[in-house]
Amino acid sequence: MSGSCGSAGRRPLSNSPVTVFVCTACGQAAQPDSPEGSDGQRLFSALSAEAARFPDITIADVDCLAVCETPVVIAFSAPGKWSYVIGGADPARDAGDILAAATAVAASPHGVPAIKDRPPFFKKGVVSRIPPLPSRA
Amino acid sequence: MSGSCGSAGRRPLSNSPVTVFVCTACGQAAQPDSPEGSDGQRLFSALSAEAARFPDITIADVDCLAVCETPVVIAFSAPGKWSYVIGGADPARDAGDILAAATAVAASPHGVPAIKDRPPFFKKGVVSRIPPLPSRA
């Protein structure tokens, strides 16, 4: 079964839960009086509105992922897989691609999506990645 | 769902085992013929030689943490706690401080060491951090 997903509108085939963390502090200083909140809050809202269609994807807001230079910063994390921190996500452009990438993470055995399954924001914005904990830990 | 520090959902684990990941690809291109290997390999060796004194600390080598701009890159990771990726670690200078920081991570309830417990390499080099997975995941 292929779990790759090139379209956010297609029902995903996930085979493990993935959490997408969204830094809601991102962009707050640039627009402190915006009624929609920070860029990070806008992205969190956009993802949350779509996430009901993706039962294996959890959207979680976080205060700070410590990458203030490249807002909006998100992270993909799943049990027993590599985690990725990615900067430069655009709330007006990338929500669909983020859900598609989360679907690719869910479908990949180690949390490392194939290059063909990485949308532009993912290819351009990787800040860091962390392996899963060894079985001893 | 909120993943803010202190409310990520999973019960925090104090004094839990901590894994220190060391990127052994770091510095390889700069010294391809070094008999001691890359800067990352030197740091991995230095940490491994000391780690027997720290039963709750595991030293693990990894191929790449995707932060090639600031070698040597390491990461602290522990079950149910925040993970930190930190760049600029010096194999000739920082091994002791890295083990001290890992000890601070192990002792902190959420994996976020107090500022006073962060050695210089930690204060200067944070690349990113990732919260623990929510309890649902």
mmCIF file of C-alpha atoms in Angstrom:
data_model
loop_
_atom_site.group_PDB
_atom_site.id
_atom_site.type_symbol
_atom_site.label_atom_id
_atom_site.label_comp_id
_atom_site.label_asym_id
_atom_site.label_seq_id
_atom_site.Cartn_x
_atom_site.Cartn_y
_atom_site.Cartn_z
ATOM 1 C CA MET A 1 0.000 0.000 0.000
ATOM 2 C CA SER A 2 1.324 3.394 -0.916
ATOM 3 C CA GLY A 3 0.860 6.167 1.600
ATOM 4 C CA SER A 4 2.411 8.920 -0.481
ATOM 5 C CA CYS A 5 0.184 11.924 -0.890
ATOM 6 C CA GLY A 6 0.642 14.633 -3.433
ATOM 7 C CA SER A 7 -2.684 16.278 -2.808
ATOM 8 C CA ALA A 8 -4.143 17.552 0.439
ATOM 9 C CA GLY A 9 -7.620 16.904 -0.917
ATOM 10 C CA ARG A 10 -7.110 13.152 -1.230
ATOM 11 C CA ARG A 11 -7.953 11.055 1.789
ATOM 12 C CA PRO A 12 -4.634 10.063 3.322
ATOM 13 C CA LEU A 13 -3.481 6.542 4.031
ATOM 14 C CA SER A 14 -1.721 6.942 7.332
ATOM 15 C CA ASN A 15 -0.353 4.005 9.257
ATOM 16 C CA SER A 16 0.932 5.659 12.425
ATOM 17 C CA PRO A 17 -0.072 8.813 14.306
ATOM 18 C CA VAL A 18 1.886 11.973 13.561
ATOM 19 C CA THR A 19 1.877 15.185 15.563
ATOM 20 C CA VAL A 20 2.422 18.500 13.809
ATOM 21 C CA PHE A 21 3.656 21.074 16.310
ATOM 22 C CA VAL A 22 3.073 24.707 15.332
ATOM 23 C CA CYS A 23 4.920 27.562 17.029
ATOM 24 C CA THR A 24 2.247 30.144 17.798
ATOM 25 C CA ALA A 25 4.838 32.680 18.963
ATOM 26 C CA CYS A 26 6.131 32.930 15.386
ATOM 27 C CA GLY A 27 5.286 36.299 13.839
ATOM 28 C CA GLN A 28 3.756 37.665 17.014
ATOM 29 C CA ALA A 29 6.209 40.549 17.356
ATOM 30 C CA ALA A 30 5.697 41.637 13.744
ATOM 31 C CA GLN A 31 1.907 41.981 14.107
ATOM 32 C CA PRO A 32 1.127 42.385 17.811
ATOM 33 C CA ASP A 33 -2.348 43.867 17.216
ATOM 34 C CA SER A 34 -3.562 41.522 14.475
ATOM 35 C CA PRO A 35 -7.111 40.283 15.233
ATOM 36 C CA GLU A 36 -6.163 36.933 13.697
ATOM 37 C CA GLY A 37 -3.202 36.565 16.016
ATOM 38 C CA SER A 38 0.335 35.743 15.010
ATOM 39 C CA ASP A 39 1.296 34.036 11.780
ATOM 40 C CA GLY A 40 1.822 30.911 13.859
ATOM 41 C CA GLN A 41 -1.672 31.158 15.312
ATOM 42 C CA ARG A 42 -3.110 31.608 11.831
ATOM 43 C CA LEU A 43 -1.281 28.509 10.628
ATOM 44 C CA PHE A 44 -2.406 26.547 13.695
ATOM 45 C CA SER A 45 -6.025 27.568 13.009
ATOM 46 C CA ALA A 46 -5.773 26.677 9.319
ATOM 47 C CA LEU A 47 -4.314 23.252 10.081
ATOM 48 C CA SER A 48 -6.781 22.551 12.882
ATOM 49 C CA ALA A 49 -9.713 23.354 10.588
ATOM 50 C CA GLU A 50 -8.548 20.696 8.115
ATOM 51 C CA ALA A 51 -7.218 18.105 10.532
ATOM 52 C CA ALA A 52 -10.565 16.428 11.219
ATOM 53 C CA ARG A 53 -10.209 14.765 7.805
ATOM 54 C CA PHE A 54 -6.905 13.228 8.920
ATOM 55 C CA PRO A 55 -7.617 10.952 11.904
ATOM 56 C CA ASP A 56 -3.975 10.017 12.425
ATOM 57 C CA ILE A 57 -2.686 13.594 12.458
ATOM 58 C CA THR A 58 -2.704 15.709 15.609
ATOM 59 C CA ILE A 59 -2.160 19.473 15.399
ATOM 60 C CA ALA A 60 -0.584 20.914 18.569
ATOM 61 C CA ASP A 61 0.325 24.504 19.352
ATOM 62 C CA VAL A 62 3.553 25.230 21.216
ATOM 63 C CA ASP A 63 4.946 28.411 22.697
ATOM 64 C CA CYS A 64 8.362 28.298 21.052
ATOM 65 C CA LEU A 65 10.513 25.874 19.095
ATOM 66 C CA ALA A 66 13.560 28.161 19.543
ATOM 67 C CA VAL A 67 13.958 28.984 15.837
ATOM 68 C CA CYS A 68 12.912 32.627 15.780
ATOM 69 C CA GLU A 69 14.805 33.510 12.573
ATOM 70 C CA THR A 70 12.548 31.632 10.136
ATOM 71 C CA PRO A 71 8.856 31.868 11.085
ATOM 72 C CA VAL A 72 6.531 30.022 10.976
ATOM 73 C CA VAL A 73 8.291 27.014 12.461
ATOM 74 C CA ILE A 74 6.636 23.621 12.679
ATOM 75 C CA ALA A 75 7.780 20.127 13.652
ATOM 76 C CA PHE A 76 6.709 16.639 12.654
ATOM 77 C CA SER A 77 6.987 14.008 15.353
ATOM 78 C CA ALA A 78 5.802 10.415 15.604
ATOM 79 C CA PRO A 79 6.526 7.556 18.003
ATOM 80 C CA GLY A 80 9.657 5.632 17.050
ATOM 81 C CA LYS A 81 10.477 7.830 14.053
ATOM 82 C CA TRP A 82 12.753 10.711 13.126
ATOM 83 C CA SER A 83 11.397 14.173 14.005
ATOM 84 C CA TYR A 84 11.852 17.161 11.696
ATOM 85 C CA VAL A 85 11.859 20.873 12.556
ATOM 86 C CA ILE A 86 11.020 23.037 9.550
ATOM 87 C CA GLY A 87 10.977 26.824 9.243
ATOM 88 C CA GLY A 88 9.472 29.265 6.791
ATOM 89 C CA ALA A 89 5.960 27.824 6.631
ATOM 90 C CA ASP A 90 3.400 30.300 5.262
ATOM 91 C CA PRO A 91 -0.097 30.189 6.812
ATOM 92 C CA ALA A 92 -1.653 31.485 3.593
ATOM 93 C CA ARG A 93 0.071 28.935 1.376
ATOM 94 C CA ASP A 94 1.336 25.809 3.121
ATOM 95 C CA ALA A 95 -1.461 24.260 5.213
ATOM 96 C CA GLY A 96 -2.396 21.711 2.565
ATOM 97 C CA ASP A 97 1.212 20.822 1.875
ATOM 98 C CA ILE A 98 1.908 20.452 5.603
ATOM 99 C CA LEU A 99 -0.912 17.930 5.943
ATOM 100 C CA ALA A 100 0.348 16.119 2.854
ATOM 101 C CA ALA A 101 3.856 15.997 4.341
ATOM 102 C CA ALA A 102 2.479 14.754 7.665
ATOM 103 C CA THR A 103 0.733 11.997 5.746
ATOM 104 C CA ALA A 104 4.034 11.097 4.081
ATOM 105 C CA VAL A 105 5.736 10.981 7.485
ATOM 106 C CA ALA A 106 2.984 8.702 8.770
ATOM 107 C CA ALA A 107 3.431 6.372 5.826
ATOM 108 C CA SER A 108 7.236 6.246 5.902
ATOM 109 C CA PRO A 109 8.800 3.494 8.026
ATOM 110 C CA HIS A 110 11.314 5.772 9.748
ATOM 111 C CA GLY A 111 9.654 9.202 9.493
ATOM 112 C CA VAL A 112 11.966 10.237 6.667
ATOM 113 C CA PRO A 113 9.757 11.057 3.686
ATOM 114 C CA ALA A 114 11.027 10.315 0.195
ATOM 115 C CA ILE A 115 12.227 13.405 -1.649
ATOM 116 C CA LYS A 116 9.285 13.135 -4.050
ATOM 117 C CA ASP A 117 6.897 13.347 -1.107
ATOM 118 C CA ARG A 118 8.405 16.564 0.266
ATOM 119 C CA PRO A 119 6.495 19.740 -0.679
ATOM 120 C CA PRO A 120 8.509 22.921 -1.384
ATOM 121 C CA PHE A 121 8.300 24.237 2.199
ATOM 122 C CA PHE A 122 9.820 20.953 3.420
ATOM 123 C CA LYS A 123 12.600 20.872 0.828
ATOM 124 C CA LYS A 124 13.599 24.469 1.563
ATOM 125 C CA GLY A 125 13.004 24.772 5.266
ATOM 126 C CA VAL A 126 14.602 21.919 7.210
ATOM 127 C CA VAL A 127 16.155 23.365 10.370
ATOM 128 C CA SER A 128 17.121 20.120 12.075
ATOM 129 C CA ARG A 129 16.050 16.563 12.675
ATOM 130 C CA ILE A 130 16.315 14.154 15.625
ATOM 131 C CA PRO A 131 16.328 10.358 15.502
ATOM 132 C CA PRO A 132 13.989 8.249 17.596
ATOM 133 C CA LEU A 133 15.294 7.191 20.977
ATOM 134 C CA PRO A 134 17.217 3.921 21.045
ATOM 135 C CA SER A 135 15.255 1.008 22.448
ATOM 136 C CA ARG A 136 17.234 1.097 25.686
ATOM 137 C CA ALA A 137 15.968 4.612 26.542
ATOM 138 C CA MET B 1 -4.340 20.792 21.861
ATOM 139 C CA SER B 2 -1.625 22.672 23.675
ATOM 140 C CA GLY B 3 1.975 21.464 23.629
ATOM 141 C CA SER B 4 3.276 24.325 25.710
ATOM 142 C CA CYS B 5 6.041 23.626 28.144
ATOM 143 C CA GLY B 6 4.605 22.004 31.209
ATOM 144 C CA SER B 7 1.328 20.987 29.646
ATOM 145 C CA ALA B 8 2.191 18.664 26.789
ATOM 146 C CA GLY B 9 -0.078 15.976 28.119
ATOM 147 C CA ARG B 10 2.312 13.251 29.110
ATOM 148 C CA ARG B 11 3.378 12.940 32.700
ATOM 149 C CA PRO B 12 6.955 14.247 32.927
ATOM 150 C CA LEU B 13 9.709 11.877 33.949
ATOM 151 C CA SER B 14 12.384 13.216 36.268
ATOM 152 C CA ASN B 15 15.767 11.530 36.558
ATOM 153 C CA SER B 16 15.018 9.548 33.439
ATOM 154 C CA PRO B 17 17.612 8.244 30.947
ATOM 155 C CA VAL B 18 18.900 10.796 28.480
ATOM 156 C CA THR B 19 20.358 10.092 25.064
ATOM 157 C CA VAL B 20 22.999 12.409 23.631
ATOM 158 C CA PHE B 21 23.039 12.102 19.851
ATOM 159 C CA VAL B 22 26.288 13.170 18.176
ATOM 160 C CA CYS B 23 26.466 13.903 14.452
ATOM 161 C CA THR B 24 29.571 12.087 13.260
ATOM 162 C CA ALA B 25 29.303 13.624 9.792
ATOM 163 C CA CYS B 26 30.088 17.040 11.300
ATOM 164 C CA GLY B 27 33.524 18.264 10.258
ATOM 165 C CA GLN B 28 34.161 15.319 7.958
ATOM 166 C CA ALA B 29 34.526 17.419 4.821
ATOM 167 C CA ALA B 30 37.011 19.786 6.485
ATOM 168 C CA GLN B 31 39.403 16.980 7.534
ATOM 169 C CA PRO B 32 38.722 13.990 5.294
ATOM 170 C CA ASP B 33 42.092 12.331 6.025
ATOM 171 C CA SER B 34 42.269 12.861 9.774
ATOM 172 C CA PRO B 35 43.272 9.618 11.556
ATOM 173 C CA GLU B 36 40.966 10.581 14.411
ATOM 174 C CA GLY B 37 38.026 10.958 12.057
ATOM 175 C CA SER B 38 35.680 13.906 11.848
ATOM 176 C CA ASP B 39 35.204 16.430 14.620
ATOM 177 C CA GLY B 40 31.919 14.682 15.298
ATOM 178 C CA GLN B 41 33.658 11.315 15.614
ATOM 179 C CA ARG B 42 36.180 12.834 18.003
ATOM 180 C CA LEU B 43 33.384 14.243 20.145
ATOM 181 C CA PHE B 44 31.529 10.928 20.062
ATOM 182 C CA SER B 45 34.711 9.131 21.197
ATOM 183 C CA ALA B 46 35.365 11.650 23.965
ATOM 184 C CA LEU B 47 31.820 11.391 25.282
ATOM 185 C CA SER B 48 31.740 7.599 25.023
ATOM 186 C CA ALA B 49 34.966 7.341 27.022
ATOM 187 C CA GLU B 50 33.391 9.275 29.898
ATOM 188 C CA ALA B 51 29.840 7.983 29.699
ATOM 189 C CA ALA B 52 30.433 4.845 31.770
ATOM 190 C CA ARG B 53 30.414 7.111 34.825
ATOM 191 C CA PHE B 54 26.884 8.245 33.939
ATOM 192 C CA PRO B 55 24.553 5.236 33.966
ATOM 193 C CA ASP B 56 21.515 7.249 32.875
ATOM 194 C CA ILE B 57 23.240 8.796 29.851
ATOM 195 C CA THR B 58 23.475 7.038 26.493
ATOM 196 C CA ILE B 59 25.828 8.368 23.807
ATOM 197 C CA ALA B 60 24.640 7.576 20.278
ATOM 198 C CA ASP B 61 26.264 8.456 16.963
ATOM 199 C CA VAL B 62 24.073 9.540 14.066
ATOM 200 C CA ASP B 63 24.842 10.203 10.430
ATOM 201 C CA CYS B 64 23.318 13.665 10.147
ATOM 202 C CA LEU B 65 21.085 15.967 12.161
ATOM 203 C CA ALA B 66 20.644 18.267 9.131
ATOM 204 C CA VAL B 67 22.409 21.271 10.668
ATOM 205 C CA CYS B 68 25.579 21.387 8.602
ATOM 206 C CA GLU B 69 26.295 25.100 9.214
ATOM 207 C CA THR B 70 27.338 24.807 12.866
ATOM 208 C CA PRO B 71 29.373 21.659 13.580
ATOM 209 C CA VAL B 72 29.542 19.730 15.827
ATOM 210 C CA VAL B 73 25.814 19.258 16.299
ATOM 211 C CA ILE B 74 24.391 17.225 19.162
ATOM 212 C CA ALA B 75 20.900 16.569 20.517
ATOM 213 C CA PHE B 76 19.534 15.754 23.944
ATOM 214 C CA SER B 77 16.492 13.502 23.983
ATOM 215 C CA ALA B 78 14.639 11.724 26.770
ATOM 216 C CA PRO B 79 11.279 9.939 27.014
ATOM 217 C CA GLY B 80 8.422 12.326 27.686
ATOM 218 C CA LYS B 81 10.607 15.453 27.679
ATOM 219 C CA TRP B 82 11.573 18.284 25.365
ATOM 220 C CA SER B 83 14.452 17.504 22.984
ATOM 221 C CA TYR B 84 17.134 20.086 22.160
ATOM 222 C CA VAL B 85 19.364 20.295 19.074
ATOM 223 C CA ILE B 86 22.540 22.272 19.752
ATOM 224 C CA GLY B 87 25.301 23.279 17.356
ATOM 225 C CA GLY B 88 28.866 24.468 17.748
ATOM 226 C CA ALA B 89 30.064 21.839 20.225
ATOM 227 C CA ASP B 90 33.864 21.570 20.358
ATOM 228 C CA PRO B 91 35.313 18.070 20.839
ATOM 229 C CA ALA B 92 38.407 19.500 22.523
ATOM 230 C CA ARG B 93 36.472 21.669 24.959
ATOM 231 C CA ASP B 94 32.866 20.656 25.555
ATOM 232 C CA ALA B 95 32.669 16.943 26.427
ATOM 233 C CA GLY B 96 32.513 17.571 30.177
ATOM 234 C CA ASP B 97 29.966 20.336 29.784
ATOM 235 C CA ILE B 98 27.831 18.160 27.506
ATOM 236 C CA LEU B 99 27.679 15.421 30.125
ATOM 237 C CA ALA B 100 26.849 18.021 32.783
ATOM 238 C CA ALA B 101 24.063 19.385 30.592
ATOM 239 C CA ALA B 102 22.740 15.870 29.962
ATOM 240 C CA THR B 103 22.657 15.356 33.709
ATOM 241 C CA ALA B 104 20.666 18.594 34.046
ATOM 242 C CA VAL B 105 18.229 17.392 31.393
ATOM 243 C CA ALA B 106 17.832 14.091 33.251
ATOM 244 C CA ALA B 107 17.074 15.940 36.483
ATOM 245 C CA SER B 108 14.670 18.493 35.016
ATOM 246 C CA PRO B 109 10.977 17.541 35.035
ATOM 247 C CA HIS B 110 10.354 18.527 31.421
ATOM 248 C CA GLY B 111 13.821 18.340 29.848
ATOM 249 C CA VAL B 112 14.222 22.119 29.945
ATOM 250 C CA PRO B 113 17.306 22.831 32.063
ATOM 251 C CA ALA B 114 17.359 25.970 34.182
ATOM 252 C CA ILE B 115 19.480 28.750 32.705
ATOM 253 C CA LYS B 116 22.022 28.338 35.501
ATOM 254 C CA ASP B 117 22.480 24.687 34.533
ATOM 255 C CA ARG B 118 23.262 25.478 30.875
ATOM 256 C CA PRO B 119 26.984 25.507 30.023
ATOM 257 C CA PRO B 120 28.228 28.082 27.478
ATOM 258 C CA PHE B 121 27.888 25.751 24.483
ATOM 259 C CA PHE B 122 24.213 25.232 25.390
ATOM 260 C CA LYS B 123 23.465 28.914 25.935
ATOM 261 C CA LYS B 124 25.066 29.877 22.626
ATOM 262 C CA GLY B 125 24.197 26.975 20.380
ATOM 263 C CA VAL B 126 20.487 26.111 20.549
ATOM 264 C CA VAL B 127 19.319 25.315 17.006
ATOM 265 C CA SER B 128 15.824 24.109 17.832
ATOM 266 C CA ARG B 129 13.778 22.170 20.332
ATOM 267 C CA ILE B 130 10.821 19.792 20.095
ATOM 268 C CA PRO B 131 8.213 19.059 22.777
ATOM 269 C CA PRO B 132 7.383 15.523 23.858
ATOM 270 C CA LEU B 133 4.566 13.849 22.019
ATOM 271 C CA PRO B 134 1.117 14.390 23.495
ATOM 272 C CA SER B 135 -0.250 11.412 25.382
ATOM 273 C CA ARG B 136 -2.612 10.557 22.523
ATOM 274 C CA ALA B 137 0.300 9.804 20.165
#
